[in-house]
Short mmCIF file of C-alpha atoms and ligand atoms in Angstrom, two decimals:
data_model
loop_
_atom_site.label_atom_id
_atom_site.label_comp_id
_atom_site.label_asym_id
_atom_site.label_seq_id
_atom_site.Cartn_x
_atom_site.Cartn_y
_atom_site.Cartn_z
CA MET A 1 -106.01 114.99 -125.24
CA THR A 2 -107.74 111.44 -126.35
CA LEU A 3 -111.17 112.29 -127.58
CA TYR A 4 -113.32 111.57 -124.49
CA ALA A 5 -110.77 114.20 -122.64
CA SER A 6 -111.62 117.03 -125.10
CA GLU A 7 -115.33 116.07 -125.06
CA LEU A 8 -115.37 116.13 -121.45
CA ALA A 9 -113.00 119.86 -121.57
CA ALA A 10 -115.94 121.48 -123.44
CA ARG A 11 -119.02 120.32 -121.88
CA ASP A 12 -117.56 121.33 -118.36
CA LEU A 13 -116.59 124.90 -120.39
CA ALA A 14 -119.84 124.93 -121.08
CA VAL A 15 -121.30 124.71 -117.92
CA VAL A 16 -118.77 124.69 -114.90
CA TRP A 17 -118.18 128.10 -113.39
CA HIS A 18 -114.22 127.82 -112.23
CA PRO A 19 -112.88 129.31 -108.73
CA CYS A 20 -110.27 131.66 -108.83
CA THR A 21 -110.50 131.90 -112.48
CA GLN A 22 -110.71 134.02 -115.26
CA MET A 23 -112.59 131.51 -117.31
CA HIS A 24 -111.20 133.77 -120.28
CA ASP A 25 -108.08 132.08 -119.95
CA HIS A 26 -109.31 128.57 -120.93
CA GLU A 27 -109.66 129.82 -124.35
CA THR A 28 -105.81 129.16 -124.48
CA LEU A 29 -105.40 127.30 -121.24
CA PRO A 30 -106.26 123.59 -121.85
CA MET A 31 -109.22 122.29 -118.92
CA LEU A 32 -107.89 118.88 -117.34
CA PRO A 33 -110.67 116.44 -116.93
CA ILE A 34 -109.14 113.77 -113.86
CA ALA A 35 -110.77 110.46 -114.12
CA ARG A 36 -108.64 109.36 -110.96
CA ALA A 37 -106.72 110.13 -107.78
CA GLU A 38 -104.24 107.99 -106.03
CA GLY A 39 -101.15 109.08 -103.70
CA ALA A 40 -99.67 112.15 -104.69
CA TRP A 41 -100.91 111.71 -108.48
CA LEU A 42 -103.54 112.81 -110.63
CA TYR A 43 -104.44 111.17 -113.56
CA GLY A 44 -106.35 112.41 -116.02
CA HIS A 45 -109.01 110.92 -118.90
CA ASP A 46 -106.05 111.52 -121.86
CA GLY A 47 -103.71 108.81 -120.15
CA ARG A 48 -101.53 111.22 -118.68
CA ARG A 49 -100.43 112.31 -114.82
CA TRP A 50 -99.59 114.66 -112.81
CA LEU A 51 -97.85 115.33 -109.60
CA ASP A 52 -100.25 117.16 -106.84
CA ALA A 53 -97.15 119.26 -105.58
CA VAL A 54 -99.72 121.68 -103.96
CA SER A 55 -101.90 118.91 -102.38
CA SER A 56 -105.08 119.91 -104.40
CA TRP A 57 -105.12 123.18 -102.65
CA TRP A 58 -103.76 121.96 -99.56
CA THR A 59 -106.18 119.42 -98.12
CA CYS A 60 -104.46 116.29 -99.43
CA LEU A 61 -102.57 115.39 -96.46
CA LEU A 62 -101.79 112.14 -96.89
CA GLY A 63 -102.15 111.32 -100.49
CA HIS A 64 -105.43 110.84 -102.36
CA ARG A 65 -107.43 107.55 -101.50
CA HIS A 66 -105.85 106.48 -98.52
CA PRO A 67 -106.62 103.52 -97.87
CA ARG A 68 -107.85 103.63 -94.58
CA VAL A 69 -109.35 107.21 -95.22
CA VAL A 70 -111.20 105.33 -97.95
CA ALA A 71 -112.56 102.34 -95.46
CA ALA A 72 -113.59 104.33 -93.09
CA LEU A 73 -115.57 106.73 -95.74
CA LYS A 74 -117.48 103.46 -96.75
CA ASP A 75 -117.72 101.96 -93.80
CA GLN A 76 -119.28 105.17 -92.43
CA LEU A 77 -121.83 105.39 -95.57
CA ASP A 78 -123.50 101.93 -94.21
CA ARG A 79 -124.74 103.92 -91.20
CA ILE A 80 -125.51 107.50 -91.09
CA ASP A 81 -125.11 109.59 -94.15
CA HIS A 82 -126.10 112.69 -92.34
CA VAL A 83 -127.97 114.00 -89.48
CA MET A 84 -128.57 117.64 -88.31
CA LEU A 85 -126.60 118.44 -85.34
CA ALA A 86 -129.11 120.71 -83.59
CA GLY A 87 -130.83 118.67 -81.03
CA PHE A 88 -129.21 115.04 -82.77
CA THR A 89 -125.78 113.40 -82.29
CA HIS A 90 -123.51 110.85 -83.58
CA GLU A 91 -120.32 108.75 -82.93
CA PRO A 92 -118.18 110.17 -84.92
CA ALA A 93 -118.88 113.96 -83.94
CA ILE A 94 -118.05 112.97 -80.76
CA GLN A 95 -115.00 110.98 -81.37
CA LEU A 96 -113.93 113.50 -83.57
CA ALA A 97 -114.16 116.55 -80.46
CA GLU A 98 -112.68 114.53 -78.23
CA GLU A 99 -109.96 113.72 -80.29
CA LEU A 100 -109.19 117.12 -81.52
CA VAL A 101 -109.46 117.99 -77.48
CA ARG A 102 -107.00 115.41 -77.06
CA ILE A 103 -104.64 116.81 -79.49
CA ALA A 104 -104.71 120.36 -79.70
CA PRO A 105 -101.91 122.36 -78.19
CA ARG A 106 -101.36 122.90 -74.71
CA GLY A 107 -98.59 125.15 -74.17
CA GLY A 108 -96.31 122.49 -72.78
CA ARG A 109 -95.79 119.97 -75.58
CA LYS A 110 -92.26 119.98 -76.53
CA ALA A 111 -92.17 120.96 -80.58
CA GLY A 112 -90.89 118.16 -82.14
CA ALA A 113 -93.05 115.28 -81.05
CA SER A 114 -92.95 112.70 -84.16
CA ARG A 115 -96.50 111.43 -83.48
CA LEU A 116 -99.80 111.95 -82.10
CA PRO A 117 -99.71 111.29 -78.40
CA PRO A 118 -101.28 107.72 -78.15
CA LEU A 119 -105.06 107.01 -76.87
CA PRO A 120 -105.48 106.44 -73.33
CA HIS A 121 -105.49 102.82 -73.62
CA GLU A 122 -102.48 102.28 -75.93
CA PRO A 123 -98.78 102.00 -74.96
CA SER A 124 -97.05 104.87 -75.52
CA SER A 125 -94.83 104.59 -78.71
CA VAL A 126 -91.69 105.83 -79.19
CA GLY A 127 -91.38 109.62 -80.42
CA ALA A 128 -95.10 110.72 -79.28
CA ALA A 129 -95.89 113.72 -77.94
CA SER A 130 -96.84 112.11 -74.41
CA ALA A 131 -95.16 114.92 -72.60
CA ALA A 132 -98.42 117.05 -73.40
CA ILE A 133 -101.39 114.67 -71.91
CA ASP A 134 -99.97 115.92 -68.49
CA VAL A 135 -101.03 119.46 -68.97
CA PRO A 136 -104.70 119.67 -68.50
CA PRO A 137 -106.22 120.62 -72.05
CA THR A 138 -107.26 124.91 -73.14
CA LEU A 139 -109.10 124.37 -76.28
CA THR A 140 -111.94 121.77 -74.87
CA ARG A 141 -115.28 122.76 -77.02
CA VAL A 142 -115.43 121.92 -80.73
CA PHE A 143 -117.98 123.98 -83.17
CA TYR A 144 -117.99 122.57 -86.62
CA ALA A 145 -118.38 124.38 -89.77
CA ASP A 146 -118.08 122.79 -93.80
CA ASN A 147 -115.45 124.88 -95.06
CA GLY A 148 -112.73 127.15 -94.06
CA SER A 149 -113.93 130.01 -94.48
CA SER A 150 -117.24 129.03 -92.34
CA ALA A 151 -114.82 128.59 -89.39
CA ILE A 152 -112.75 132.05 -89.54
CA GLU A 153 -116.78 133.43 -89.85
CA VAL A 154 -117.56 130.98 -87.04
CA ALA A 155 -113.85 132.48 -85.15
CA LEU A 156 -115.01 136.15 -85.73
CA LYS A 157 -118.57 135.81 -84.36
CA LEU A 158 -117.75 133.72 -81.66
CA SER A 159 -115.01 136.15 -80.28
CA PHE A 160 -117.49 139.42 -80.62
CA HIS A 161 -120.51 137.77 -79.79
CA TYR A 162 -118.27 136.82 -76.18
CA TRP A 163 -117.55 140.35 -75.59
CA ARG A 164 -120.86 141.38 -76.18
CA ASN A 165 -122.20 139.01 -73.58
CA LEU A 166 -119.70 140.45 -70.97
CA GLY A 167 -121.40 143.40 -71.77
CA ARG A 168 -118.48 144.43 -73.88
CA GLY A 169 -120.56 145.66 -77.00
CA GLU A 170 -117.73 148.22 -77.97
CA ARG A 171 -115.51 145.66 -78.97
CA THR A 172 -116.68 145.06 -83.27
CA ARG A 173 -113.20 144.99 -84.98
CA PHE A 174 -110.26 142.73 -85.40
CA ILE A 175 -106.70 143.17 -85.71
CA ALA A 176 -105.29 141.50 -88.77
CA LEU A 177 -101.84 140.89 -90.36
CA THR A 178 -101.19 142.36 -93.32
CA GLY A 179 -100.59 139.92 -96.15
CA GLY A 180 -102.43 137.45 -94.38
CA TYR A 181 -105.50 135.21 -96.08
CA HIS A 182 -108.34 133.65 -93.97
CA GLY A 183 -111.01 133.09 -96.67
CA GLU A 184 -113.27 134.25 -99.16
CA THR A 185 -116.54 134.55 -97.74
CA LEU A 186 -117.06 138.16 -96.54
CA GLY A 187 -115.74 137.97 -92.68
CA ALA A 188 -113.43 136.06 -93.74
CA LEU A 189 -112.38 138.32 -96.70
CA SER A 190 -112.50 141.41 -93.93
CA VAL A 191 -109.11 140.07 -92.18
CA THR A 192 -107.78 139.13 -95.47
CA ASP A 193 -104.84 141.09 -96.46
CA VAL A 194 -104.82 140.23 -99.95
CA ALA A 195 -105.42 142.87 -102.74
CA LEU A 196 -105.64 140.00 -105.32
CA TYR A 197 -108.94 138.98 -103.47
CA ARG A 198 -110.04 141.79 -101.50
CA HIS A 199 -109.97 145.02 -103.18
CA THR A 200 -112.97 144.40 -105.63
CA TYR A 201 -115.09 143.88 -102.79
CA ALA A 202 -113.62 146.72 -99.66
CA PRO A 203 -116.48 148.70 -100.00
CA LEU A 204 -118.97 145.51 -98.70
CA LEU A 205 -116.30 144.97 -95.98
CA LEU A 206 -115.61 144.85 -92.39
CA GLU A 207 -112.62 147.63 -91.39
CA PRO A 208 -109.99 145.79 -89.61
CA ILE A 209 -106.71 147.12 -88.24
CA PHE A 210 -104.05 145.63 -90.10
CA ALA A 211 -100.89 145.25 -88.21
CA PRO A 212 -97.56 144.61 -89.90
CA SER A 213 -96.52 141.06 -90.93
CA PRO A 214 -93.53 139.77 -89.35
CA ASP A 215 -92.64 138.18 -92.37
CA ALA A 216 -89.26 137.38 -92.44
CA TYR A 217 -88.52 138.22 -96.39
CA GLU A 218 -89.52 141.89 -95.56
CA ALA A 219 -86.63 142.05 -92.66
CA ALA A 220 -84.52 144.69 -92.74
CA PRO A 221 -80.80 144.01 -94.30
CA GLY A 222 -78.73 142.24 -92.25
CA GLU A 223 -81.95 141.80 -89.57
CA SER A 224 -82.41 138.09 -88.20
CA ALA A 225 -86.09 136.48 -88.80
CA ALA A 226 -86.17 136.94 -84.80
CA ALA A 227 -85.37 140.29 -85.10
CA CYS A 228 -87.68 141.51 -86.92
CA ALA A 229 -90.64 139.18 -85.54
CA GLN A 230 -89.23 141.28 -82.15
CA ARG A 231 -89.66 144.78 -84.48
CA ARG A 232 -92.96 144.12 -85.56
CA LEU A 233 -94.60 143.11 -81.95
CA GLY A 234 -93.21 146.11 -80.89
CA GLU A 235 -95.32 147.83 -83.52
CA LEU A 236 -97.79 145.91 -82.60
CA ARG A 237 -98.25 146.91 -79.24
CA ALA A 238 -98.26 150.72 -80.42
CA ILE A 239 -101.41 149.69 -82.28
CA LEU A 240 -102.93 147.95 -79.17
CA GLU A 241 -102.17 150.61 -77.56
CA CYS A 242 -105.08 152.75 -79.66
CA HIS A 243 -107.13 150.03 -80.69
CA ALA A 244 -107.44 147.32 -77.65
CA HIS A 245 -110.31 148.88 -76.22
CA GLU A 246 -112.50 148.48 -79.21
CA SER A 247 -110.97 145.14 -80.49
CA CYS A 248 -112.15 141.48 -80.32
CA ALA A 249 -109.33 139.96 -81.38
CA VAL A 250 -106.35 139.34 -83.65
CA ILE A 251 -106.17 136.90 -86.05
CA VAL A 252 -103.00 135.11 -87.34
CA GLU A 253 -101.93 132.26 -89.53
CA PRO A 254 -99.07 130.65 -87.55
CA LEU A 255 -95.43 130.97 -89.07
CA VAL A 256 -96.20 130.74 -92.70
CA GLN A 257 -98.83 132.89 -94.69
CA CYS A 258 -99.90 130.75 -97.28
CA ALA A 259 -101.71 132.15 -99.87
CA GLY A 260 -100.25 135.24 -99.18
CA GLY A 261 -96.83 133.90 -101.26
CA MET A 262 -95.76 131.08 -98.37
CA ARG A 263 -94.89 134.11 -97.18
CA MET A 264 -92.63 132.87 -93.06
CA HIS A 265 -92.24 134.47 -89.87
CA ASP A 266 -90.11 133.45 -87.05
CA ALA A 267 -92.10 130.91 -84.06
CA SER A 268 -90.90 133.78 -81.77
CA TYR A 269 -93.64 135.87 -82.91
CA LEU A 270 -96.91 133.65 -81.84
CA THR A 271 -94.74 133.85 -78.04
CA GLY A 272 -94.88 137.35 -78.24
CA LEU A 273 -97.95 137.80 -79.94
CA ARG A 274 -99.90 135.71 -77.19
CA ALA A 275 -98.44 137.42 -73.98
CA LEU A 276 -99.89 140.54 -75.86
CA CYS A 277 -102.98 139.63 -76.03
CA ASP A 278 -103.13 138.29 -72.54
CA GLU A 279 -102.15 141.89 -71.24
CA PHE A 280 -104.32 143.77 -73.62
CA ASP A 281 -106.96 141.31 -72.87
CA LEU A 282 -107.88 140.44 -76.27
CA HIS A 283 -109.03 136.72 -77.86
CA LEU A 284 -106.29 135.21 -80.00
CA ILE A 285 -107.41 133.61 -83.44
CA ALA A 286 -105.15 131.24 -84.47
CA ASP A 287 -105.95 130.27 -88.14
CA GLU A 288 -104.14 126.97 -88.55
CA ILE A 289 -106.67 125.54 -91.85
CA ALA A 290 -103.67 125.48 -93.89
CA VAL A 291 -100.99 124.54 -91.69
CA GLY A 292 -102.42 122.49 -89.10
CA PHE A 293 -102.07 118.05 -89.08
CA GLY A 294 -97.79 118.53 -89.35
CA ARG A 295 -97.24 120.63 -92.60
CA THR A 296 -94.99 122.98 -90.72
CA GLY A 297 -92.95 119.90 -89.07
CA THR A 298 -95.20 120.06 -85.28
CA LEU A 299 -98.32 118.98 -85.52
CA PHE A 300 -99.94 122.30 -85.13
CA ALA A 301 -97.86 125.13 -85.79
CA CYS A 302 -98.82 127.12 -82.47
CA GLU A 303 -96.74 124.80 -80.74
CA GLN A 304 -93.92 125.81 -82.26
CA GLY A 305 -94.63 129.21 -80.34
CA GLY A 306 -95.28 126.82 -76.93
CA ILE A 307 -99.11 128.69 -77.28
CA VAL A 308 -102.51 128.13 -77.32
CA PRO A 309 -104.85 130.48 -79.02
CA ASP A 310 -108.75 130.94 -77.65
CA PHE A 311 -109.54 129.98 -80.70
CA LEU A 312 -107.96 127.59 -83.10
CA CYS A 313 -109.57 127.09 -86.50
CA LEU A 314 -108.84 123.72 -88.89
CA SER A 315 -110.14 122.72 -91.98
CA LYS A 316 -108.60 121.49 -95.61
CA GLY A 317 -106.33 118.77 -94.21
CA LEU A 318 -108.26 117.52 -90.70
CA THR A 319 -110.21 114.46 -93.34
CA GLY A 320 -107.08 113.99 -95.24
CA GLY A 321 -108.05 115.31 -98.22
CA THR A 322 -111.42 113.66 -98.74
CA LEU A 323 -114.70 115.95 -97.93
CA PRO A 324 -115.51 119.56 -96.23
CA LEU A 325 -115.42 119.63 -92.97
CA SER A 326 -113.89 122.61 -90.22
CA ALA A 327 -113.45 123.40 -86.57
CA VAL A 328 -113.03 125.84 -84.30
CA LEU A 329 -111.81 124.74 -80.85
CA THR A 330 -112.00 126.97 -78.39
CA THR A 331 -112.04 127.24 -74.27
CA THR A 332 -114.03 126.86 -71.52
CA ARG A 333 -114.17 130.32 -70.69
CA VAL A 334 -115.65 131.61 -74.32
CA TYR A 335 -118.11 128.18 -74.18
CA ASP A 336 -119.10 130.03 -70.29
CA ALA A 337 -119.49 133.43 -71.44
CA PHE A 338 -123.05 131.83 -73.69
CA TYR A 339 -124.22 129.17 -71.41
CA ALA A 340 -126.98 130.60 -69.78
CA GLU A 341 -131.01 130.58 -69.55
CA TYR A 342 -132.27 130.57 -73.17
CA SER A 343 -134.07 134.13 -72.04
CA ALA A 344 -130.86 136.05 -71.65
CA GLY A 345 -130.45 135.44 -75.27
CA LYS A 346 -126.78 134.47 -75.44
CA ALA A 347 -126.90 131.37 -77.25
CA PHE A 348 -124.50 131.38 -80.28
CA LEU A 349 -127.31 131.20 -82.83
CA HIS A 350 -125.28 130.21 -85.97
CA SER A 351 -124.99 126.87 -88.37
CA HIS A 352 -124.46 125.38 -91.26
CA SER A 353 -126.53 122.62 -92.82
CA TYR A 354 -124.17 119.95 -93.24
CA THR A 355 -122.10 120.96 -89.77
CA GLY A 356 -120.42 117.98 -88.59
CA ASN A 357 -121.44 115.84 -91.26
CA PRO A 358 -121.10 111.61 -89.83
CA ILE A 359 -118.92 110.86 -93.05
CA ALA A 360 -116.55 113.68 -93.66
CA CYS A 361 -115.89 113.02 -89.45
CA ARG A 362 -114.97 109.36 -90.08
CA ALA A 363 -113.01 110.82 -92.51
CA ALA A 364 -110.74 113.35 -89.91
CA LEU A 365 -110.88 110.07 -87.23
CA ALA A 366 -109.00 108.16 -89.71
CA THR A 367 -106.99 110.57 -90.78
CA LEU A 368 -105.37 111.57 -87.67
CA ALA A 369 -105.06 107.85 -87.01
CA VAL A 370 -102.90 107.11 -89.32
CA LEU A 371 -101.05 110.46 -87.92
CA ARG A 372 -101.19 108.55 -84.81
CA ASP A 373 -100.13 105.33 -85.74
CA GLU A 374 -97.75 105.63 -88.45
CA PRO A 375 -94.33 108.57 -87.76
CA VAL A 376 -95.81 110.56 -90.72
CA LEU A 377 -94.00 113.73 -88.99
CA GLU A 378 -90.79 111.83 -88.56
CA ARG A 379 -90.17 111.20 -92.14
CA ASN A 380 -91.52 114.14 -93.17
CA ARG A 381 -88.51 115.42 -91.54
CA ALA A 382 -86.84 113.54 -93.85
CA LEU A 383 -88.81 114.25 -96.67
CA ALA A 384 -88.01 118.14 -96.31
CA ALA A 385 -84.29 117.53 -95.53
CA HIS A 386 -84.29 115.85 -98.73
CA LEU A 387 -86.00 119.05 -100.14
CA ASP A 388 -83.46 121.53 -98.50
CA THR A 389 -80.92 119.44 -100.78
CA ARG A 390 -82.71 119.83 -104.08
CA LEU A 391 -83.90 123.32 -103.20
CA ALA A 392 -79.95 124.48 -102.49
CA PRO A 393 -78.80 125.39 -105.90
CA LEU A 394 -81.36 127.35 -106.71
CA VAL A 395 -80.36 129.82 -104.23
CA ASP A 396 -77.74 131.20 -106.92
CA HIS A 397 -80.27 131.47 -109.81
CA PRO A 398 -79.97 135.05 -110.67
CA HIS A 399 -84.07 135.59 -110.53
CA VAL A 400 -84.42 133.94 -107.70
CA ALA A 401 -84.96 136.32 -104.66
CA ASP A 402 -85.52 134.10 -101.88
CA VAL A 403 -85.52 129.92 -101.29
CA ARG A 404 -87.53 129.20 -97.60
CA ARG A 405 -88.94 126.28 -96.04
CA THR A 406 -91.35 125.81 -92.97
CA GLY A 407 -92.00 121.69 -92.43
CA MET A 408 -93.12 120.36 -95.57
CA ILE A 409 -93.70 124.13 -97.15
CA ALA A 410 -91.78 125.26 -99.44
CA ALA A 411 -91.24 128.71 -101.38
CA ILE A 412 -88.63 129.85 -104.38
CA GLU A 413 -89.82 133.97 -104.60
CA LEU A 414 -88.85 135.42 -107.87
CA ALA A 415 -87.94 138.81 -108.24
CA LYS A 416 -87.09 141.29 -111.44
CA ASP A 417 -83.96 142.21 -109.56
CA LYS A 418 -82.46 139.96 -106.89
CA ARG A 419 -79.98 142.74 -105.24
CA THR A 420 -82.90 144.85 -104.50
CA ARG A 421 -86.14 142.50 -104.57
CA GLU A 422 -88.02 144.32 -107.45
CA PRO A 423 -91.13 141.75 -108.57
CA PHE A 424 -91.88 140.86 -111.47
CA PRO A 425 -94.84 142.81 -112.72
CA ALA A 426 -97.78 140.83 -111.83
CA ALA A 427 -99.34 141.73 -115.23
CA GLU A 428 -96.97 139.51 -116.93
CA ARG A 429 -98.16 136.54 -115.34
CA ARG A 430 -94.96 134.84 -114.98
CA GLY A 431 -96.29 132.10 -112.75
CA LEU A 432 -98.54 131.10 -115.04
CA ARG A 433 -96.21 130.06 -117.48
CA VAL A 434 -94.55 128.04 -114.40
CA TYR A 435 -98.10 126.46 -113.96
CA ARG A 436 -98.59 126.09 -118.13
CA HIS A 437 -94.66 124.16 -118.26
CA GLY A 438 -95.57 121.74 -115.24
CA LEU A 439 -98.53 120.97 -116.72
CA ALA A 440 -96.35 120.09 -120.02
CA ASN A 441 -94.67 117.73 -117.83
CA GLY A 442 -96.08 115.95 -115.33
CA MET A 443 -96.29 118.09 -112.36
CA LEU A 444 -99.10 120.41 -111.02
CA LEU A 445 -98.22 123.91 -109.43
CA ARG A 446 -99.81 126.52 -108.84
CA PRO A 447 -97.51 129.76 -108.38
CA LEU A 448 -99.01 132.34 -105.88
CA GLY A 449 -97.72 135.63 -108.69
CA ASN A 450 -94.19 135.69 -108.80
CA VAL A 451 -93.54 132.82 -105.67
CA VAL A 452 -93.40 129.18 -107.11
CA TYR A 453 -94.25 126.61 -104.06
CA PHE A 454 -94.33 122.72 -102.61
CA MET A 455 -97.25 121.50 -100.61
CA PRO A 456 -97.09 118.15 -101.24
CA PRO A 457 -99.17 115.22 -100.02
CA TYR A 458 -96.89 113.32 -97.54
CA CYS A 459 -96.64 110.42 -99.30
CA ILE A 460 -94.71 111.72 -101.83
CA THR A 461 -90.88 109.97 -102.34
CA PRO A 462 -87.68 111.36 -102.69
CA GLU A 463 -87.77 110.65 -106.20
CA GLU A 464 -91.05 112.26 -106.88
CA ILE A 465 -89.45 115.59 -104.43
CA ASP A 466 -86.25 115.48 -107.36
CA ARG A 467 -88.55 115.72 -110.34
CA MET A 468 -90.91 118.25 -108.55
CA VAL A 469 -87.92 120.89 -108.19
CA GLU A 470 -86.67 119.84 -111.84
CA VAL A 471 -89.82 120.49 -113.24
CA ALA A 472 -90.05 123.84 -111.18
CA ALA A 473 -86.63 124.72 -111.92
CA GLU A 474 -87.25 124.41 -114.96
CA GLY A 475 -90.03 126.65 -115.67
CA ILE A 476 -88.34 129.07 -114.36
CA ASP A 477 -85.97 128.93 -116.69
CA VAL A 478 -89.41 128.91 -119.37
CA ALA A 479 -90.69 131.84 -117.56
CA LEU A 480 -88.22 134.21 -117.38
CA ARG A 481 -87.11 134.03 -121.25
C1 PLP B 501 -105.05 130.07 -93.95
C2 PLP B 501 -106.35 129.80 -94.66
N1 PLP B 501 -107.32 130.16 -94.12
C3 PLP B 501 -108.72 129.92 -94.19
C4 PLP B 501 -108.93 129.58 -95.73
C5 PLP B 501 -110.24 129.04 -96.45
O1 PLP B 501 -110.87 127.99 -96.76
P1 PLP B 501 -111.36 127.39 -97.98
O2 PLP B 501 -110.95 128.03 -98.83
O3 PLP B 501 -111.70 126.38 -97.34
O4 PLP B 501 -112.87 128.45 -97.55
C6 PLP B 501 -107.59 129.28 -96.83
C7 PLP B 501 -107.96 128.79 -97.61
O5 PLP B 501 -106.81 128.28 -98.78
C8 PLP B 501 -106.24 129.43 -96.05
O6 PLP B 501 -105.22 129.16 -96.85
#
């Protein structure tokens, strides 16, 4: 490290308390001050650089400092910095809500459209999801918040409050999936089932009902992902028969349970889940905070199940990874349940100071414009196919129990015993060894326990993918020594 970089690291460790970190680790793990970011790369103050293979916690969608996003931010700064969104509004919040309603899943979209539908005044481009536009939107209202966890809080509260406004106050519980992650504020943590984050705070949390995840890694021997999904739907049905009367909603991370270890499931689970929610008259909350905006190969993961949720939670990639912003999309039916004379006491009196910040909304509009104007999702398909070829040899590794991919998310599951899938004990911190190896070799990998994963920015090149997988594979060997 250069003198200045080490000085910054020391100053940081004297005053900053870092997220998701045992600060004691930094007695041996160097703190890395970043000076600049460009495309897929982070540049350190010490002259080194790292490929951001995890898109900085899955936020940096297109690549760091995408020129169109940066230009929009600069332009917006000369107009309005911020204005409270109660009683006031602004063009970016309006336009973004219009655009989100326009592109949100409609149930009729054919999975596989390679671009966003064109704006009404634009000629339709090849591969655009024009079919979707023929179906009227079901998600017609946008409630803004300012980060992913807040969006989950909004969705949970809206669902509960909806039933209460309808005179169904006995509906107080939520149904969540095992292995799911929805954030770390108390409501979001309540519906999260990752022990590392939940265990300590359990006495403070709501008590949801956890239904078994359709995670294909946990399929029975010889059982296909689709068969596993059907079996899990059967188990969910049994839970709903007992608990639907006291429940508000089922919450799900569509297609990939990310923080729970990049566990993936068959899209038919979503289709069946929607049908069950309809049958038992429950809301369906789709948390696409991590998987939205093309991560799973379609603009929204819900499209692959052909479904429209009652609440769609979005954040992270929404602003291209530049600023915190989140949005909860919901239906006219939900909106109407809150619409009454003030004295009826039905209003949703929930707010965050930076709700719908204009600069963040402009960043989101620029990000969506790139997805609309450029064949990003099409390019991602070619990149994903390339990634598959590079990952293929790892299937035979003696300590790799699974290699899986959905869209631009890929994961390698390490196991002590490949045959029985017995995991390495968490205390051995094998993933941390991969992380250290990555940093020493110009790669930001941040394994989730025994799962080494990739969620790179969409601007990554095939050559960078080669290097990413190479460093990860070396790191796995180092971690197993
Ligand atoms: C699926 C999902 N939901 C919610 C969240 C919480 O978002 P935030 O970290 O912005 O609070 C995350 C964050 O990783 C997430 O992956």
